[in-house]
C-alpha positions as a printed Julia matrix, in Angstrom:
576×3 Matrix{Float64}:
   0.0     0.0    0.0
   1.48    3.39  -1.0
   1.76    6.14   1.63
  -1.1     8.25   0.23
  -3.51    5.31   0.26
  -2.32    4.27   3.72
  -2.93    7.81   5.01
  -6.52    7.61   3.77
  -7.02    4.26   5.47
  -5.7     5.63   8.77
  -7.91    8.74   8.48
 -10.93    6.51   8.01
 -10.04    4.33  10.98
  -9.54    7.39  13.2
 -12.92    8.85  12.21
 -14.64    5.49  12.68
 -13.2     5.01  16.18
 -13.21    8.57  17.58
 -15.95   10.27  15.49
 -13.36   13.0   14.85
 -11.74   14.06  11.57
  -7.96   14.18  11.29
  -5.64   14.9    8.39
  -2.92   12.27   7.99
   0.24   12.8    5.94
   2.82   10.02   5.7
   6.42   10.55   4.63
   9.23    8.03   5.07
   6.85    5.89   7.2
   6.3     8.75   9.68
   2.61    9.63  10.14
   1.86   13.27  10.9
  -1.6    13.95  12.33
  -3.3    17.36  12.33
  -6.83   18.57  12.99
  -9.09   19.86  15.75
 -10.54   17.34  18.21
 -13.01   17.83  21.04
 -11.06   15.91  23.71
  -7.48   15.04  24.58
  -8.31   11.35  24.99
  -9.45   11.26  21.36
  -6.12   12.82  20.35
  -4.26   10.04  22.17
  -6.53    7.4   20.65
  -5.85    8.78  17.16
  -2.11    8.56  17.74
  -2.36    4.94  18.8
  -4.62    4.06  15.86
  -2.0     5.39  13.43
   0.85    3.69  15.29
  -0.92    0.33  15.21
  -0.39    0.09  11.45
   2.8    -1.93  11.06
   3.91    0.19   8.07
   4.15    3.24  10.36
   7.54    3.77  12.0
   6.42    6.55  14.37
   3.74    9.2   14.83
   3.96   13.0   15.09
   0.65   14.04  16.64
  -0.14   17.74  16.23
  -3.91   17.54  16.61
  -5.29   20.52  18.54
  -7.75   20.08  21.39
  -9.35   22.2   24.15
  -6.82   23.15  26.8
  -3.76   22.52  24.65
  -0.97   24.87  25.65
   1.93   25.84  23.37
   5.39   24.78  24.46
   7.41   27.78  25.63
  11.1    27.18  26.45
  12.32   28.72  29.72
  14.07   32.11  29.46
  17.81   32.47  29.26
  19.28   33.54  32.62
  23.02   33.89  31.97
  25.93   33.39  29.55
  28.21   31.64  32.02
  28.58   28.53  29.85
  29.53   30.44  26.7
  32.83   29.21  25.32
  32.63   25.76  26.88
  33.19   22.87  24.51
  32.7    19.12  24.95
  32.94   16.09  22.71
  29.61   14.84  24.03
  26.64   16.68  25.53
  23.9    14.58  27.13
  20.51   16.21  27.62
  18.62   14.71  30.54
  19.74   13.75  34.03
  17.48   10.78  34.63
  18.88    7.31  35.21
  19.31    6.75  31.45
  21.2     9.99  30.8
  23.4     9.6   33.89
  24.16    5.95  33.12
  25.08    6.88  29.53
  27.48    9.51  30.91
  29.09    6.88  33.14
  29.41    4.38  30.3
  30.96    6.88  27.87
  33.46    8.0   30.52
  35.25    4.73  29.66
  36.64    6.66  26.69
  38.83    9.72  26.22
  35.84   11.97  25.62
  34.98   15.24  27.31
  31.38   14.83  28.48
  28.8    17.25  29.85
  25.39   16.3   31.22
  22.64   18.93  31.31
  19.7    18.61  33.71
  16.9    21.17  33.95
  16.12   20.46  37.61
  18.23   21.24  40.69
  18.92   17.53  41.19
  19.17   14.37  39.13
  16.36   11.97  38.37
  13.49   14.22  39.41
  11.06   13.18  36.67
  10.55    9.52  35.7
  13.44    7.97  37.61
  12.54    8.8   41.2
   8.82    8.4   40.49
   9.19    4.78  39.39
   8.41    1.68  41.46
  12.12    0.68  41.47
  11.38   -2.77  40.07
  13.78   -4.57  37.73
  11.18   -6.31  35.6
  11.41   -9.69  33.96
  10.92   -9.47  30.19
   7.83  -11.65  29.75
   5.48   -8.71  30.34
   6.84   -6.79  27.33
   5.82   -7.37  23.72
   8.11   -9.95  22.16
  10.18   -8.7   19.24
  10.22   -5.03  20.26
  13.33   -3.07  21.16
  11.79   -2.61  24.61
  11.72   -6.39  25.07
  15.29   -6.85  23.83
  16.66   -4.16  26.15
  14.58   -5.54  29.05
  15.86   -9.13  28.95
  19.46   -8.08  28.29
  19.44   -5.3   30.91
  17.87   -7.46  33.61
  20.67  -10.02  33.27
  23.34   -7.32  33.69
  22.06   -5.87  36.98
  24.05   -8.02  39.4
  27.33   -6.77  37.95
  26.17   -3.13  37.78
  24.97   -3.17  41.4
  28.24   -4.76  42.52
  30.38   -2.18  40.72
  28.39    0.73  42.15
  27.99   -0.73  45.66
  24.19   -0.5   45.5
  21.79   -2.9   47.23
  19.98   -5.13  44.74
  17.8    -8.15  45.48
  16.26  -10.71  43.15
  13.09  -11.44  45.09
  11.21  -12.92  42.14
   7.65  -12.6   40.88
   5.41  -15.26  42.42
   2.36  -16.01  40.27
  -0.15  -18.11  42.22
  -3.11  -20.24  41.14
  -6.33  -19.41  43.0
  -8.24  -22.37  41.55
  -7.58  -25.59  39.57
  -8.34  -23.81  36.27
  -5.46  -21.4   36.9
  -3.08  -24.35  37.28
  -3.58  -24.99  33.56
  -1.92  -21.61  32.92
   1.44  -22.61  34.42
   2.7   -24.28  31.19
   1.61  -21.14  29.31
   3.73  -19.01  31.66
   6.64  -21.41  31.22
   6.47  -21.07  27.43
   6.0   -17.3   27.62
   9.09  -16.75  29.76
  11.15  -19.07  27.56
  10.06  -17.16  24.45
  10.98  -13.85  26.11
  14.41  -15.19  27.21
  13.67  -14.96  30.92
  14.92  -17.84  33.08
  12.37  -20.65  33.12
  10.16  -20.22  36.24
  10.23  -22.75  39.02
   6.9   -24.53  39.46
   6.0   -24.77  43.17
   3.64  -27.0   45.14
   1.98  -25.85  48.36
   4.85  -26.87  50.6
   7.32  -24.99  48.42
   5.01  -21.96  48.21
   4.92  -21.72  52.0
   8.7   -21.44  52.1
   8.74  -18.65  49.52
   5.61  -16.75  50.6
   4.18  -17.92  53.96
   0.51  -17.46  54.81
  -1.08  -17.78  51.39
  -4.81  -18.51  51.18
  -5.7   -22.21  51.62
  -7.22  -22.42  48.12
  -3.8   -21.7   46.59
  -2.17  -25.06  45.87
   0.32  -24.27  43.12
   2.26  -21.39  41.62
   5.34  -20.41  39.66
   8.31  -18.26  40.68
   9.87  -16.06  38.0
  13.06  -15.62  39.97
  14.86  -12.9   37.98
  12.55  -10.06  39.13
  14.58   -7.61  41.18
  14.19   -4.55  43.39
  16.64   -1.7   43.88
  16.73    1.85  45.24
  16.49    4.19  42.25
  17.64    7.05  44.49
  20.82    5.22  45.4
  21.36    3.92  41.87
  21.24    7.27  40.09
  23.44    8.95  42.69
  25.92    6.06  42.42
  26.03    6.34  38.62
  26.52   10.1   38.86
  29.28    9.88  41.47
  31.13    7.28  39.41
  30.73    9.32  36.22
  31.98   12.41  38.05
  35.03   10.51  39.31
  35.77    9.54  35.71
  35.66   13.1   34.4
  32.04   13.84  33.47
  30.86   17.38  34.23
  27.3    17.97  35.49
  25.34   21.17  34.91
  22.14   21.28  36.98
  19.4    23.92  36.66
  20.34   24.06  32.98
  17.61   23.72  30.33
  18.19   23.33  26.6
  16.43   26.05  24.59
  17.89   25.39  21.15
  20.27   23.31  19.05
  22.66   24.67  16.43
  23.43   22.62  13.32
  25.62   23.25  10.3
  25.54   21.22   7.11
  23.25   18.71   8.85
  25.69   18.18  11.73
  25.49   19.09  15.42
  27.53   22.18  16.3
  26.26   23.59  19.6
  23.55   23.5   22.24
  21.85   26.67  23.45
  20.94   26.56  27.14
  19.45   28.87  29.73
  23.0    29.46  30.96
  24.77   29.96  27.64
  25.92   28.09  24.54
  28.03   24.92  24.64
  29.85   23.67  21.55
  29.73   19.95  20.8
  29.69   17.49  17.9
  27.78   14.68  19.65
  24.39   15.4   21.22
  22.61   12.59  23.06
  18.9    13.22  23.47
  17.92   11.49  26.72
  15.45   14.23  27.66
  12.59   11.95  28.71
   9.3    13.82  28.72
  10.78   16.53  26.5
  12.63   14.26  24.09
  10.45   15.3   21.15
  11.15   18.97  21.87
  14.92   18.41  21.78
  14.47   16.5   18.5
  12.48   19.43  17.12
  15.19   21.91  18.15
  17.66   19.82  16.12
  15.37   19.55  13.1
  14.64   15.85  13.51
  11.27   15.43  15.15
   9.72   12.17  13.97
   7.82   11.17  17.14
   5.59   12.66  19.82
   5.86   12.09  23.56
   2.49   11.77  25.28
   2.75   11.73  29.1
   1.1     8.9   31.0
   0.7     9.55  34.71
   0.91    6.84  37.34
   0.07    7.17  41.04
   1.62    4.97  43.75
   1.03    4.61  47.49
   3.65    3.44  49.98
   3.01    1.89  53.4
   4.9     2.16  56.66
   7.45   -0.61  57.27
   5.22   -2.06  59.97
   2.91   -3.29  57.18
   4.83   -5.68  54.92
   2.75   -8.77  54.14
   4.77  -10.04  51.17
   8.31  -11.16  50.38
   8.02  -11.37  46.59
   6.32   -9.38  43.84
   3.05  -11.21  44.34
   0.62  -11.79  41.47
  -2.19  -14.11  40.49
  -3.23  -15.59  37.17
  -6.55  -13.79  37.75
  -4.66  -10.5   37.14
  -3.71  -11.55  33.6
  -6.63   -9.72  32.01
  -6.43   -6.59  34.14
  -3.81   -4.61  32.25
  -4.7    -0.94  31.83
  -4.37   -0.02  28.15
  -0.67    0.17  27.3
   0.41   -0.25  30.94
   1.48   -3.47  32.68
  -1.14   -2.69  35.32
   0.88   -2.19  38.5
   1.05   -4.58  41.4
   2.03   -5.46  44.97
   5.73   -4.64  45.16
   8.08   -4.58  48.16
  10.79   -1.92  48.18
  14.47   -2.59  48.85
  14.1    -0.69  52.14
  11.24   -2.8   53.5
   8.09   -0.89  52.57
   5.14   -2.18  50.56
   3.87   -0.22  47.57
   0.65   -0.47  45.56
   0.73    0.74  41.98
   1.14    2.5   39.72
  -2.05    3.53  37.96
  -2.04    4.63  34.3
  -3.73    7.82  33.08
  -3.11    9.81  29.89
  -2.59   13.48  30.82
  -1.96   16.63  28.78
   0.57   18.26  31.1
   4.08   16.79  31.12
   4.61   18.35  34.54
   1.48   16.78  36.08
   2.62   14.88  39.16
  -0.55   15.62  41.12
  -2.1    12.95  43.29
  -5.82   12.44  43.71
  -8.12   10.88  46.26
  -9.61    8.84  43.41
  -6.18    7.48  42.48
  -5.53    6.52  46.09
  -8.91    4.77  46.36
  -8.38    2.87  43.1
  -5.01    1.59  44.28
  -6.16    0.77  47.79
  -9.3    -1.02  46.67
  -7.69   -2.97  43.82
  -4.5    -4.12  45.49
  -5.85   -4.11  49.03
  -8.5    -6.6   47.95
  -5.87   -8.69  46.17
  -3.73   -8.72  49.33
  -6.71   -9.93  51.37
  -7.49  -12.63  48.78
  -3.96  -13.97  48.6
  -2.83  -13.43  52.22
  -6.05  -13.66  54.3
  -4.29  -14.48  57.6
  -2.21  -11.33  57.52
  -3.62   -8.08  58.9
  -5.8    -6.25  56.41
  -4.46   -3.17  54.59
  -5.04   -0.05  56.67
  -5.09    3.44  55.16
  -3.59    4.82  58.35
  -0.36    3.01  57.43
   0.01    4.89  54.13
   3.0     7.21  54.53
   3.44    8.49  50.97
   1.33    8.99  47.86
   3.15   10.21  44.77
   2.81   10.37  41.0
   5.06   10.57  37.96
   4.7    10.67  34.18
   6.11    8.13  31.75
   7.53    9.41  28.45
   5.65    7.24  25.96
   5.67    7.42  22.16
   2.66    6.23  20.2
   4.47    3.08  19.06
   4.96    2.38  22.79
   8.52    1.25  22.11
  12.0     2.56  22.89
  13.87    4.67  20.33
  17.65    4.22  20.58
  19.31    5.26  17.33
  21.44    7.86  15.57
  19.47   10.49  13.71
  18.82    9.78  10.06
  18.91   13.53   9.33
  21.5    15.14  11.63
  24.99   13.74  12.12
  26.04   13.67  15.76
  22.49   13.46  17.12
  21.59   10.28  19.0
  18.04    9.71  20.24
  17.46    7.72  23.44
  13.77    8.44  23.94
  10.42    6.81  24.6
  12.06    5.14  27.59
   9.2     4.24  29.88
   8.69    1.13  32.01
  10.63   -1.18  31.98
  13.31    1.44  31.33
  14.94    0.92  34.71
  15.34   -2.82  34.07
  16.6    -2.11  30.55
  19.08    0.6   31.59
  22.34   -1.44  31.41
  21.5    -2.71  27.92
  20.37    0.72  26.73
  23.68    2.35  27.67
  25.56   -0.54  26.06
  23.67    0.11  22.83
  24.46    3.85  22.98
  28.13    3.03  23.56
  28.1     0.86  20.42
  26.6     3.71  18.37
  29.27    6.14  19.57
  32.22    3.79  19.11
  31.14    2.62  15.65
  30.85    6.2   14.39
  33.68    8.03  16.2
  36.11    5.31  17.42
  37.18    7.06  20.65
  40.28    5.84  22.5
  39.77    4.1   25.83
  40.26    5.98  29.08
  43.12    4.14  30.79
  42.2     5.71  34.14
  38.55    4.63  34.05
  37.37    3.02  37.28
  33.9     1.41  37.2
  33.71    1.07  40.99
  32.28    3.43  43.58
  31.88    3.08  47.34
  28.7     4.21  49.04
  28.08    5.76  52.43
  27.24    2.78  54.63
  23.88    3.29  56.37
  24.48    3.62  60.11
  21.28    1.66  60.78
  22.73   -1.38  59.03
  25.95   -1.58  61.07
  26.51   -3.76  64.11
  27.44   -2.21  67.48
  31.17   -2.66  67.0
  31.1    -1.0   63.57
  29.01    1.87  64.94
  31.41    2.49  67.81
  34.39    2.56  65.44
  32.62    4.94  63.05
  31.66    7.31  65.88
  35.25    7.24  67.12
  36.47    8.33  63.68
  33.66   10.85  63.12
  31.58   11.91  66.17
  28.84   13.25  63.85
  27.8     9.63  63.36
  26.77    9.65  67.0
  24.03   12.24  66.37
  20.73   10.73  65.19
  18.87   13.3   63.05
  16.08   11.17  61.54
  14.5     8.94  64.19
  12.25    7.02  61.8
  15.1     5.78  59.59
  17.92    6.17  62.15
  19.92    8.5   59.91
  22.86   10.29  61.51
  24.31   13.75  61.01
  27.48   12.1   59.72
  25.6    10.42  56.86
  23.92   13.69  55.89
  27.19   15.63  55.95
  28.94   12.96  53.88
  26.08   12.99  51.35
  26.48   16.75  50.95
  30.14   16.44  49.96
  30.1    13.73  47.28
  30.56   16.08  44.29
  27.0    16.58  42.99
  25.59   19.85  44.44
  22.85   19.32  47.04
  20.7    22.25  48.15
  17.29   20.82  49.03
  15.67   18.76  51.77
  14.43   16.15  49.29
  17.88   15.79  47.71
  19.13   14.64  51.13
  16.04   12.48  51.52
  16.96   10.69  48.28
  20.59   10.22  49.28
  20.49    9.48  53.01
  16.8     8.54  53.62
  16.34   11.29  56.2
  12.61   12.01  55.95
  11.68    8.73  54.26
  10.03    7.2   57.32
   6.7     7.29  59.08
   6.64   11.03  59.82
   7.97   11.99  56.35
  10.36   14.59  57.73
   8.04   16.1   60.31
  10.68   15.61  62.99
  14.01   15.91  61.14
  13.35   18.54  58.46
  14.41   21.58  60.58
  17.65   19.88  61.56
  18.39   18.77  57.98
  17.8    22.34  56.82
  20.31   23.63  59.37
  22.92   21.09  58.27
  22.5    21.96  54.57
  22.8    25.67  55.36
  25.92   25.15  57.45
  27.72   22.71  55.17
  26.9    24.42  51.87
  27.46   27.89  53.32
  24.09   29.24  52.16
  21.33   31.12  53.97
  18.61   28.98  55.52
  16.1    30.94  53.47
  17.82   29.63  50.3
  17.25   25.97  51.18
  14.26   24.5   49.33
  12.03   21.5   49.87
  12.55   20.18  46.34
  14.19   22.85  44.17
  12.63   25.75  42.28
  10.71   28.13  44.51
   9.78   25.55  47.16
  11.39   27.64  49.9
  10.72   26.52  53.45
  11.63   29.72  55.28
  10.79   33.28  54.25
  12.76   35.21  56.85
  13.51   35.69  60.53
  10.45   36.16  62.71
  12.11   38.53  65.2
  13.38   40.67  62.36
   9.86   41.01  60.96
   8.44   41.86  64.38
  10.99   44.64  64.88
   9.93   46.16  61.57
């Protein structure tokens, strides 16, 4: 079918499904959609309809709708970066961008990473459920699937090199009735096809050893053992610290507002803090990946944000040891999402989620009472069904409710490739779940692209290893006494919920990446992660940041931007 005829077919399918009229133009297998629709959901549906045609490589969706706001880049604030020049500039300081920086520091390349926020990983990365997924939940044959199964297998080595806690707790899929037991061979074949390790089939006695207290009607199940959990906060900081030690430079609070090309090659990047010259630009900008592509003259996809809400429980409520699922959940996937689940965290909390909701605003991280109720009712009921002897879920034990947006394209697959139009531009976009699991394989693929095109020499001084700050709460008495003897600040408990000491906070502030907010310390040292969510320790953490970073207390924020905690001195205002 030629492109003109295919465009007409897609237009007809869109009108049939949405009752809206769109104009479709196809060039080089890229479908561009324009028109005026009555709702945003119809716009998203139209994009997916076009993408579902196998002849379509990607979709640029420019359909207007009520409430659509034009993209306006942030204003330029300074020229302090003018004159700087790097071999490689990476746009985006999420786990993918930071891990790419670390991987490329293996070579004699000057590398800069630009992040628009005041800290790393503040969009998708730290709003994920921190699960290293098995590959059988992804669509076989896609790039997403390939990166998932390869990346999952690489995690043990990555975690070891970076000194990050990582556990393979497995996904336990249980049979609630005899009919479900017929699905075990199907799961076996599915995992084999997707190149996951073959699950272990378990009888009741074996199930009790893996997950005690299951409902009496559950007689059999299967353990997909390669599912893992990790702290995304610790992982991204570890990657950044190791990249920094190997020569990468980080520029926070720095947004890209333009890209300069010459003769279809990358020449420079315009930022809010000046212009940086480069000949390799890696677009790992997540939710704004299509905007960076447009700046460079190579937009062939559209990012549509998909919001997910998650709730986290206090450590006193932890009814499961594995990622627990049932064959009855197989038909409960939400659109293009895997549907969320019951997932323990590496630090001992239980989380329900995430949800999946298409939203217009890429910055929408709002939480709703409806989202909380959906999660609590869906997964709370599942917990009661599968673990009836354990105490029932209690809303009073919820300590956090957060949301984040995934950066999805309409093909719902990863894009990891050099630009077909602009030399020196590499796209690493559309990285949504299971992007965390796929991370090691993604950065390996980017490394291959760079080395095949530019053949950089190896960095003889590269060191892949990094040592973390050992949590005081995890030490035995003898180790604690020795640490306090060396540094008395480790004898001062600041966060009572998580038993975080002043020594840990001070050490976290002096690891190379600038830290100026309460939540940045929360992500690094867990101060404020516990039951009271910083109600007790926040004032003390603020004082420590002010003292150690030599900044006014009024300059310390909750989470960057204008989230200031203090406005001034009370006595000073009274005197006025």
